[in-house]
């Protein structure tokens, strides 16, 4: 049976009707009409459905909506501020990181979480952060370049001695 659940998405509180075990992704797409998180595999294998839960990137395709509690959820739609793209989005465009685009929304979310945690991540930290994101087009090198560029846009260049 459906319950009324209150969730906070992109800075707004929403009351949604869902059973507690409904995957968060279904609520975001079907109840709130947010298409930023994509349905890819539905099995926590590809990362297309990535959203921020608090400051952490999470796959939402199997995450029960009731487990999110009061933590703020941010989807791709909520990353931009006052009509300005998030620096990660800017960098992905600048570096032409997308080929087919299937993986990109999830990659952007994972990259945003990474750059809050590590403003200037090393390659190992970046690769670990993208571990749950698949790119079937093999755009990984451009995606890594875009993340490096986003780090500069957000936090400035690292000073080399
Ligand atoms: S759709 Fe969630 S990981 Fe693939
Ligand atoms: S750009 Fe096509 S799957 Fe990544």
PDB file of N, CA, C and O in Angstrom, residues 56-111:
ATOM      1  N   UNK A  56      26.789  12.677  -1.065  1.00  0.00           N
ATOM      2  CA  UNK A  56      27.297  11.412  -1.617  1.00  0.00           C
ATOM      3  C   UNK A  56      26.568  11.022  -2.893  1.00  0.00           C
ATOM      4  O   UNK A  56      25.336  11.118  -2.958  1.00  0.00           O
ATOM      5  N   UNK A  57      27.319  10.568  -3.898  1.00  0.00           N
ATOM      6  CA  UNK A  57      26.683  10.084  -5.135  1.00  0.00           C
ATOM      7  C   UNK A  57      26.178   8.663  -4.891  1.00  0.00           C
ATOM      8  O   UNK A  57      26.919   7.811  -4.390  1.00  0.00           O
ATOM      9  N   UNK A  58      24.903   8.437  -5.253  1.00  0.00           N
ATOM     10  CA  UNK A  58      24.305   7.106  -5.015  1.00  0.00           C
ATOM     11  C   UNK A  58      23.514   6.686  -6.233  1.00  0.00           C
ATOM     12  O   UNK A  58      22.802   7.503  -6.836  1.00  0.00           O
ATOM     13  N   UNK A  59      23.587   5.405  -6.529  1.00  0.00           N
ATOM     14  CA  UNK A  59      22.716   4.857  -7.570  1.00  0.00           C
ATOM     15  C   UNK A  59      21.305   4.781  -6.985  1.00  0.00           C
ATOM     16  O   UNK A  59      21.124   4.322  -5.860  1.00  0.00           O
ATOM     17  N   UNK A  60      20.336   5.247  -7.755  1.00  0.00           N
ATOM     18  CA  UNK A  60      18.972   5.367  -7.196  1.00  0.00           C
ATOM     19  C   UNK A  60      18.010   4.304  -7.704  1.00  0.00           C
ATOM     20  O   UNK A  60      16.862   4.281  -7.302  1.00  0.00           O
ATOM     21  N   UNK A  61      18.498   3.398  -8.586  1.00  0.00           N
ATOM     22  CA  UNK A  61      17.550   2.480  -9.230  1.00  0.00           C
ATOM     23  C   UNK A  61      17.062   1.357  -8.329  1.00  0.00           C
ATOM     24  O   UNK A  61      16.060   0.708  -8.642  1.00  0.00           O
ATOM     25  N   UNK A  62      17.798   1.109  -7.229  1.00  0.00           N
ATOM     26  CA  UNK A  62      17.320   0.081  -6.300  1.00  0.00           C
ATOM     27  C   UNK A  62      17.223   0.623  -4.871  1.00  0.00           C
ATOM     28  O   UNK A  62      16.843  -0.115  -3.973  1.00  0.00           O
ATOM     29  N   UNK A  63      17.558   1.860  -4.692  1.00  0.00           N
ATOM     30  CA  UNK A  63      17.563   2.449  -3.345  1.00  0.00           C
ATOM     31  C   UNK A  63      16.120   2.744  -2.913  1.00  0.00           C
ATOM     32  O   UNK A  63      15.449   3.590  -3.524  1.00  0.00           O
ATOM     33  N   UNK A  64      15.622   2.059  -1.872  1.00  0.00           N
ATOM     34  CA  UNK A  64      14.242   2.323  -1.457  1.00  0.00           C
ATOM     35  C   UNK A  64      14.062   3.784  -1.030  1.00  0.00           C
ATOM     36  O   UNK A  64      14.882   4.311  -0.285  1.00  0.00           O
ATOM     37  N   UNK A  65      13.009   4.392  -1.497  1.00  0.00           N
ATOM     38  CA  UNK A  65      12.788   5.813  -1.194  1.00  0.00           C
ATOM     39  C   UNK A  65      12.724   6.044   0.308  1.00  0.00           C
ATOM     40  O   UNK A  65      13.161   7.082   0.810  1.00  0.00           O
ATOM     41  N   UNK A  66      12.235   5.067   1.051  1.00  0.00           N
ATOM     42  CA  UNK A  66      12.103   5.249   2.505  1.00  0.00           C
ATOM     43  C   UNK A  66      13.457   5.317   3.199  1.00  0.00           C
ATOM     44  O   UNK A  66      13.565   5.824   4.305  1.00  0.00           O
ATOM     45  N   UNK A  67      14.523   4.818   2.546  1.00  0.00           N
ATOM     46  CA  UNK A  67      15.847   4.838   3.181  1.00  0.00           C
ATOM     47  C   UNK A  67      16.517   6.207   3.112  1.00  0.00           C
ATOM     48  O   UNK A  67      17.505   6.451   3.778  1.00  0.00           O
ATOM     49  N   UNK A  68      15.977   7.076   2.282  1.00  0.00           N
ATOM     50  CA  UNK A  68      16.616   8.388   2.110  1.00  0.00           C
ATOM     51  C   UNK A  68      16.339   9.291   3.313  1.00  0.00           C
ATOM     52  O   UNK A  68      17.162  10.131   3.672  1.00  0.00           O
ATOM     53  N   UNK A  69      15.207   9.077   3.940  1.00  0.00           N
ATOM     54  CA  UNK A  69      14.844   9.881   5.118  1.00  0.00           C
ATOM     55  C   UNK A  69      14.783  11.359   4.777  1.00  0.00           C
ATOM     56  O   UNK A  69      14.217  11.749   3.758  1.00  0.00           O
ATOM     57  N   UNK A  70      15.417  12.165   5.640  1.00  0.00           N
ATOM     58  CA  UNK A  70      15.357  13.617   5.425  1.00  0.00           C
ATOM     59  C   UNK A  70      16.576  14.159   4.686  1.00  0.00           C
ATOM     60  O   UNK A  70      16.744  15.365   4.567  1.00  0.00           O
ATOM     61  N   UNK A  71      17.428  13.245   4.208  1.00  0.00           N
ATOM     62  CA  UNK A  71      18.630  13.744   3.518  1.00  0.00           C
ATOM     63  C   UNK A  71      18.250  14.434   2.213  1.00  0.00           C
ATOM     64  O   UNK A  71      17.386  13.944   1.472  1.00  0.00           O
ATOM     65  N   UNK A  72      18.870  15.574   1.924  1.00  0.00           N
ATOM     66  CA  UNK A  72      18.533  16.271   0.674  1.00  0.00           C
ATOM     67  C   UNK A  72      19.035  15.496  -0.545  1.00  0.00           C
ATOM     68  O   UNK A  72      20.162  14.997  -0.553  1.00  0.00           O
ATOM     69  N   UNK A  73      18.185  15.424  -1.547  1.00  0.00           N
ATOM     70  CA  UNK A  73      18.535  14.742  -2.796  1.00  0.00           C
ATOM     71  C   UNK A  73      18.769  15.818  -3.853  1.00  0.00           C
ATOM     72  O   UNK A  73      17.986  16.766  -3.964  1.00  0.00           O
ATOM     73  N   UNK A  74      19.830  15.645  -4.618  1.00  0.00           N
ATOM     74  CA  UNK A  74      20.078  16.563  -5.739  1.00  0.00           C
ATOM     75  C   UNK A  74      20.205  15.740  -7.008  1.00  0.00           C
ATOM     76  O   UNK A  74      20.983  14.790  -7.062  1.00  0.00           O
ATOM     77  N   UNK A  75      19.429  16.112  -8.003  1.00  0.00           N
ATOM     78  CA  UNK A  75      19.528  15.469  -9.312  1.00  0.00           C
ATOM     79  C   UNK A  75      20.283  16.421 -10.242  1.00  0.00           C
ATOM     80  O   UNK A  75      20.580  17.568  -9.869  1.00  0.00           O
ATOM     81  N   UNK A  76      20.524  15.957 -11.449  1.00  0.00           N
ATOM     82  CA  UNK A  76      21.227  16.816 -12.411  1.00  0.00           C
ATOM     83  C   UNK A  76      20.538  18.177 -12.541  1.00  0.00           C
ATOM     84  O   UNK A  76      21.190  19.216 -12.644  1.00  0.00           O
ATOM     85  N   UNK A  77      19.213  18.173 -12.492  1.00  0.00           N
ATOM     86  CA  UNK A  77      18.445  19.423 -12.647  1.00  0.00           C
ATOM     87  C   UNK A  77      18.758  20.417 -11.535  1.00  0.00           C
ATOM     88  O   UNK A  77      18.611  21.621 -11.727  1.00  0.00           O
ATOM     89  N   UNK A  78      19.171  19.903 -10.368  1.00  0.00           N
ATOM     90  CA  UNK A  78      19.406  20.779  -9.219  1.00  0.00           C
ATOM     91  C   UNK A  78      20.848  21.244  -9.093  1.00  0.00           C
ATOM     92  O   UNK A  78      21.170  22.002  -8.174  1.00  0.00           O
ATOM     93  N   UNK A  79      21.706  20.808  -9.995  1.00  0.00           N
ATOM     94  CA  UNK A  79      23.119  21.204  -9.875  1.00  0.00           C
ATOM     95  C   UNK A  79      23.350  22.643 -10.294  1.00  0.00           C
ATOM     96  O   UNK A  79      24.183  23.339  -9.737  1.00  0.00           O
ATOM     97  N   UNK A  80      22.642  23.084 -11.334  1.00  0.00           N
ATOM     98  CA  UNK A  80      22.854  24.452 -11.801  1.00  0.00           C
ATOM     99  C   UNK A  80      22.223  25.427 -10.809  1.00  0.00           C
ATOM    100  O   UNK A  80      21.287  25.073 -10.095  1.00  0.00           O
ATOM    101  N   UNK A  81      22.781  26.633 -10.751  1.00  0.00           N
ATOM    102  CA  UNK A  81      22.282  27.640  -9.800  1.00  0.00           C
ATOM    103  C   UNK A  81      21.971  28.907 -10.562  1.00  0.00           C
ATOM    104  O   UNK A  81      22.825  29.397 -11.317  1.00  0.00           O
ATOM    105  N   UNK A  82      20.787  29.466 -10.347  1.00  0.00           N
ATOM    106  CA  UNK A  82      20.396  30.730 -10.982  1.00  0.00           C
ATOM    107  C   UNK A  82      20.654  30.714 -12.491  1.00  0.00           C
ATOM    108  O   UNK A  82      21.185  31.682 -13.056  1.00  0.00           O
ATOM    109  N   UNK A  83      20.340  29.598 -13.118  1.00  0.00           N
ATOM    110  CA  UNK A  83      20.497  29.512 -14.571  1.00  0.00           C
ATOM    111  C   UNK A  83      21.930  29.306 -15.039  1.00  0.00           C
ATOM    112  O   UNK A  83      22.187  29.224 -16.232  1.00  0.00           O
ATOM    113  N   UNK A  84      22.876  29.246 -14.103  1.00  0.00           N
ATOM    114  CA  UNK A  84      24.293  29.021 -14.458  1.00  0.00           C
ATOM    115  C   UNK A  84      24.587  27.533 -14.340  1.00  0.00           C
ATOM    116  O   UNK A  84      24.219  26.908 -13.341  1.00  0.00           O
ATOM    117  N   UNK A  85      25.271  26.989 -15.348  1.00  0.00           N
ATOM    118  CA  UNK A  85      25.658  25.590 -15.263  1.00  0.00           C
ATOM    119  C   UNK A  85      26.631  25.380 -14.101  1.00  0.00           C
ATOM    120  O   UNK A  85      27.405  26.278 -13.756  1.00  0.00           O
ATOM    121  N   UNK A  86      26.588  24.203 -13.521  1.00  0.00           N
ATOM    122  CA  UNK A  86      27.586  23.810 -12.518  1.00  0.00           C
ATOM    123  C   UNK A  86      28.933  23.686 -13.247  1.00  0.00           C
ATOM    124  O   UNK A  86      28.970  23.281 -14.418  1.00  0.00           O
ATOM    125  N   UNK A  87      30.050  24.022 -12.583  1.00  0.00           N
ATOM    126  CA  UNK A  87      31.354  23.925 -13.247  1.00  0.00           C
ATOM    127  C   UNK A  87      31.630  22.549 -13.847  1.00  0.00           C
ATOM    128  O   UNK A  87      32.308  22.452 -14.873  1.00  0.00           O
ATOM    129  N   UNK A  88      31.111  21.499 -13.238  1.00  0.00           N
ATOM    130  CA  UNK A  88      31.329  20.158 -13.821  1.00  0.00           C
ATOM    131  C   UNK A  88      30.609  20.073 -15.176  1.00  0.00           C
ATOM    132  O   UNK A  88      31.154  19.546 -16.147  1.00  0.00           O
ATOM    133  N   UNK A  89      29.411  20.625 -15.245  1.00  0.00           N
ATOM    134  CA  UNK A  89      28.677  20.612 -16.525  1.00  0.00           C
ATOM    135  C   UNK A  89      29.434  21.431 -17.577  1.00  0.00           C
ATOM    136  O   UNK A  89      29.592  21.015 -18.714  1.00  0.00           O
ATOM    137  N   UNK A  90      29.897  22.600 -17.134  1.00  0.00           N
ATOM    138  CA  UNK A  90      30.663  23.464 -18.042  1.00  0.00           C
ATOM    139  C   UNK A  90      31.877  22.739 -18.600  1.00  0.00           C
ATOM    140  O   UNK A  90      32.152  22.776 -19.799  1.00  0.00           O
ATOM    141  N   UNK A  91      32.600  22.078 -17.695  1.00  0.00           N
ATOM    142  CA  UNK A  91      33.832  21.397 -18.109  1.00  0.00           C
ATOM    143  C   UNK A  91      33.525  20.216 -19.036  1.00  0.00           C
ATOM    144  O   UNK A  91      34.261  19.965 -19.988  1.00  0.00           O
ATOM    145  N   UNK A  92      32.447  19.496 -18.781  1.00  0.00           N
ATOM    146  CA  UNK A  92      32.094  18.362 -19.646  1.00  0.00           C
ATOM    147  C   UNK A  92      31.771  18.865 -21.060  1.00  0.00           C
ATOM    148  O   UNK A  92      32.127  18.224 -22.041  1.00  0.00           O
ATOM    149  N   UNK A  93      31.124  20.017 -21.138  1.00  0.00           N
ATOM    150  CA  UNK A  93      30.816  20.582 -22.464  1.00  0.00           C
ATOM    151  C   UNK A  93      32.114  21.047 -23.119  1.00  0.00           C
ATOM    152  O   UNK A  93      32.403  20.721 -24.270  1.00  0.00           O
ATOM    153  N   UNK A  94      32.910  21.802 -22.363  1.00  0.00           N
ATOM    154  CA  UNK A  94      34.165  22.342 -22.905  1.00  0.00           C
ATOM    155  C   UNK A  94      35.075  21.233 -23.431  1.00  0.00           C
ATOM    156  O   UNK A  94      35.681  21.360 -24.488  1.00  0.00           O
ATOM    157  N   UNK A  95      35.149  20.146 -22.694  1.00  0.00           N
ATOM    158  CA  UNK A  95      36.052  19.043 -23.072  1.00  0.00           C
ATOM    159  C   UNK A  95      35.362  18.032 -23.997  1.00  0.00           C
ATOM    160  O   UNK A  95      35.937  16.991 -24.298  1.00  0.00           O
ATOM    161  N   UNK A  96      34.116  18.320 -24.407  1.00  0.00           N
ATOM    162  CA  UNK A  96      33.389  17.402 -25.310  1.00  0.00           C
ATOM    163  C   UNK A  96      33.442  15.971 -24.756  1.00  0.00           C
ATOM    164  O   UNK A  96      33.775  15.020 -25.476  1.00  0.00           O
ATOM    165  N   UNK A  97      33.103  15.844 -23.473  1.00  0.00           N
ATOM    166  CA  UNK A  97      33.282  14.549 -22.809  1.00  0.00           C
ATOM    167  C   UNK A  97      32.258  13.501 -23.252  1.00  0.00           C
ATOM    168  O   UNK A  97      32.497  12.310 -23.129  1.00  0.00           O
ATOM    169  N   UNK A  98      31.123  13.955 -23.768  1.00  0.00           N
ATOM    170  CA  UNK A  98      30.062  12.992 -24.103  1.00  0.00           C
ATOM    171  C   UNK A  98      30.188  12.492 -25.527  1.00  0.00           C
ATOM    172  O   UNK A  98      30.530  13.259 -26.425  1.00  0.00           O
ATOM    173  N   UNK A  99      29.893  11.215 -25.717  1.00  0.00           N
ATOM    174  CA  UNK A  99      29.736  10.713 -27.086  1.00  0.00           C
ATOM    175  C   UNK A  99      28.236  10.485 -27.293  1.00  0.00           C
ATOM    176  O   UNK A  99      27.546  11.357 -27.770  1.00  0.00           O
ATOM    177  N   UNK A 100      27.697   9.342 -26.830  1.00  0.00           N
ATOM    178  CA  UNK A 100      26.245   9.160 -26.989  1.00  0.00           C
ATOM    179  C   UNK A 100      25.482   9.871 -25.873  1.00  0.00           C
ATOM    180  O   UNK A 100      24.315  10.185 -26.012  1.00  0.00           O
ATOM    181  N   UNK A 101      26.142  10.093 -24.732  1.00  0.00           N
ATOM    182  CA  UNK A 101      25.519  10.812 -23.629  1.00  0.00           C
ATOM    183  C   UNK A 101      24.821   9.933 -22.606  1.00  0.00           C
ATOM    184  O   UNK A 101      24.414  10.417 -21.552  1.00  0.00           O
ATOM    185  N   UNK A 102      24.717   8.653 -22.889  1.00  0.00           N
ATOM    186  CA  UNK A 102      23.993   7.738 -21.996  1.00  0.00           C
ATOM    187  C   UNK A 102      24.491   7.790 -20.551  1.00  0.00           C
ATOM    188  O   UNK A 102      23.719   7.810 -19.616  1.00  0.00           O
ATOM    189  N   UNK A 103      25.794   7.845 -20.396  1.00  0.00           N
ATOM    190  CA  UNK A 103      26.371   7.754 -19.046  1.00  0.00           C
ATOM    191  C   UNK A 103      26.560   9.117 -18.389  1.00  0.00           C
ATOM    192  O   UNK A 103      26.879   9.191 -17.205  1.00  0.00           O
ATOM    193  N   UNK A 104      26.418  10.184 -19.168  1.00  0.00           N
ATOM    194  CA  UNK A 104      26.966  11.472 -18.746  1.00  0.00           C
ATOM    195  C   UNK A 104      26.264  12.070 -17.521  1.00  0.00           C
ATOM    196  O   UNK A 104      26.927  12.605 -16.633  1.00  0.00           O
ATOM    197  N   UNK A 105      24.959  11.955 -17.444  1.00  0.00           N
ATOM    198  CA  UNK A 105      24.287  12.542 -16.281  1.00  0.00           C
ATOM    199  C   UNK A 105      24.824  11.942 -14.979  1.00  0.00           C
ATOM    200  O   UNK A 105      25.088  12.657 -14.008  1.00  0.00           O
ATOM    201  N   UNK A 106      24.977  10.625 -14.997  1.00  0.00           N
ATOM    202  CA  UNK A 106      25.508   9.952 -13.811  1.00  0.00           C
ATOM    203  C   UNK A 106      26.955  10.327 -13.555  1.00  0.00           C
ATOM    204  O   UNK A 106      27.366  10.506 -12.403  1.00  0.00           O
ATOM    205  N   UNK A 107      27.741  10.452 -14.615  1.00  0.00           N
ATOM    206  CA  UNK A 107      29.151  10.837 -14.462  1.00  0.00           C
ATOM    207  C   UNK A 107      29.258  12.231 -13.833  1.00  0.00           C
ATOM    208  O   UNK A 107      30.113  12.475 -12.970  1.00  0.00           O
ATOM    209  N   UNK A 108      28.417  13.147 -14.287  1.00  0.00           N
ATOM    210  CA  UNK A 108      28.454  14.524 -13.767  1.00  0.00           C
ATOM    211  C   UNK A 108      28.147  14.523 -12.269  1.00  0.00           C
ATOM    212  O   UNK A 108      28.813  15.203 -11.476  1.00  0.00           O
ATOM    213  N   UNK A 109      27.166  13.739 -11.876  1.00  0.00           N
ATOM    214  CA  UNK A 109      26.818  13.670 -10.447  1.00  0.00           C
ATOM    215  C   UNK A 109      27.981  13.088  -9.643  1.00  0.00           C
ATOM    216  O   UNK A 109      28.363  13.628  -8.596  1.00  0.00           O
ATOM    217  N   UNK A 110      28.563  12.009 -10.124  1.00  0.00           N
ATOM    218  CA  UNK A 110      29.692  11.400  -9.394  1.00  0.00           C
ATOM    219  C   UNK A 110      30.860  12.373  -9.320  1.00  0.00           C
ATOM    220  O   UNK A 110      31.546  12.463  -8.295  1.00  0.00           O
ATOM    221  N   UNK A 111      31.100  13.102 -10.415  1.00  0.00           N
ATOM    222  CA  UNK A 111      32.210  14.061 -10.434  1.00  0.00           C
ATOM    223  C   UNK A 111      31.949  15.197  -9.452  1.00  0.00           C
ATOM    224  O   UNK A 111      32.872  15.648  -8.757  1.00  0.00           O
TER     225      UNK A 111
END
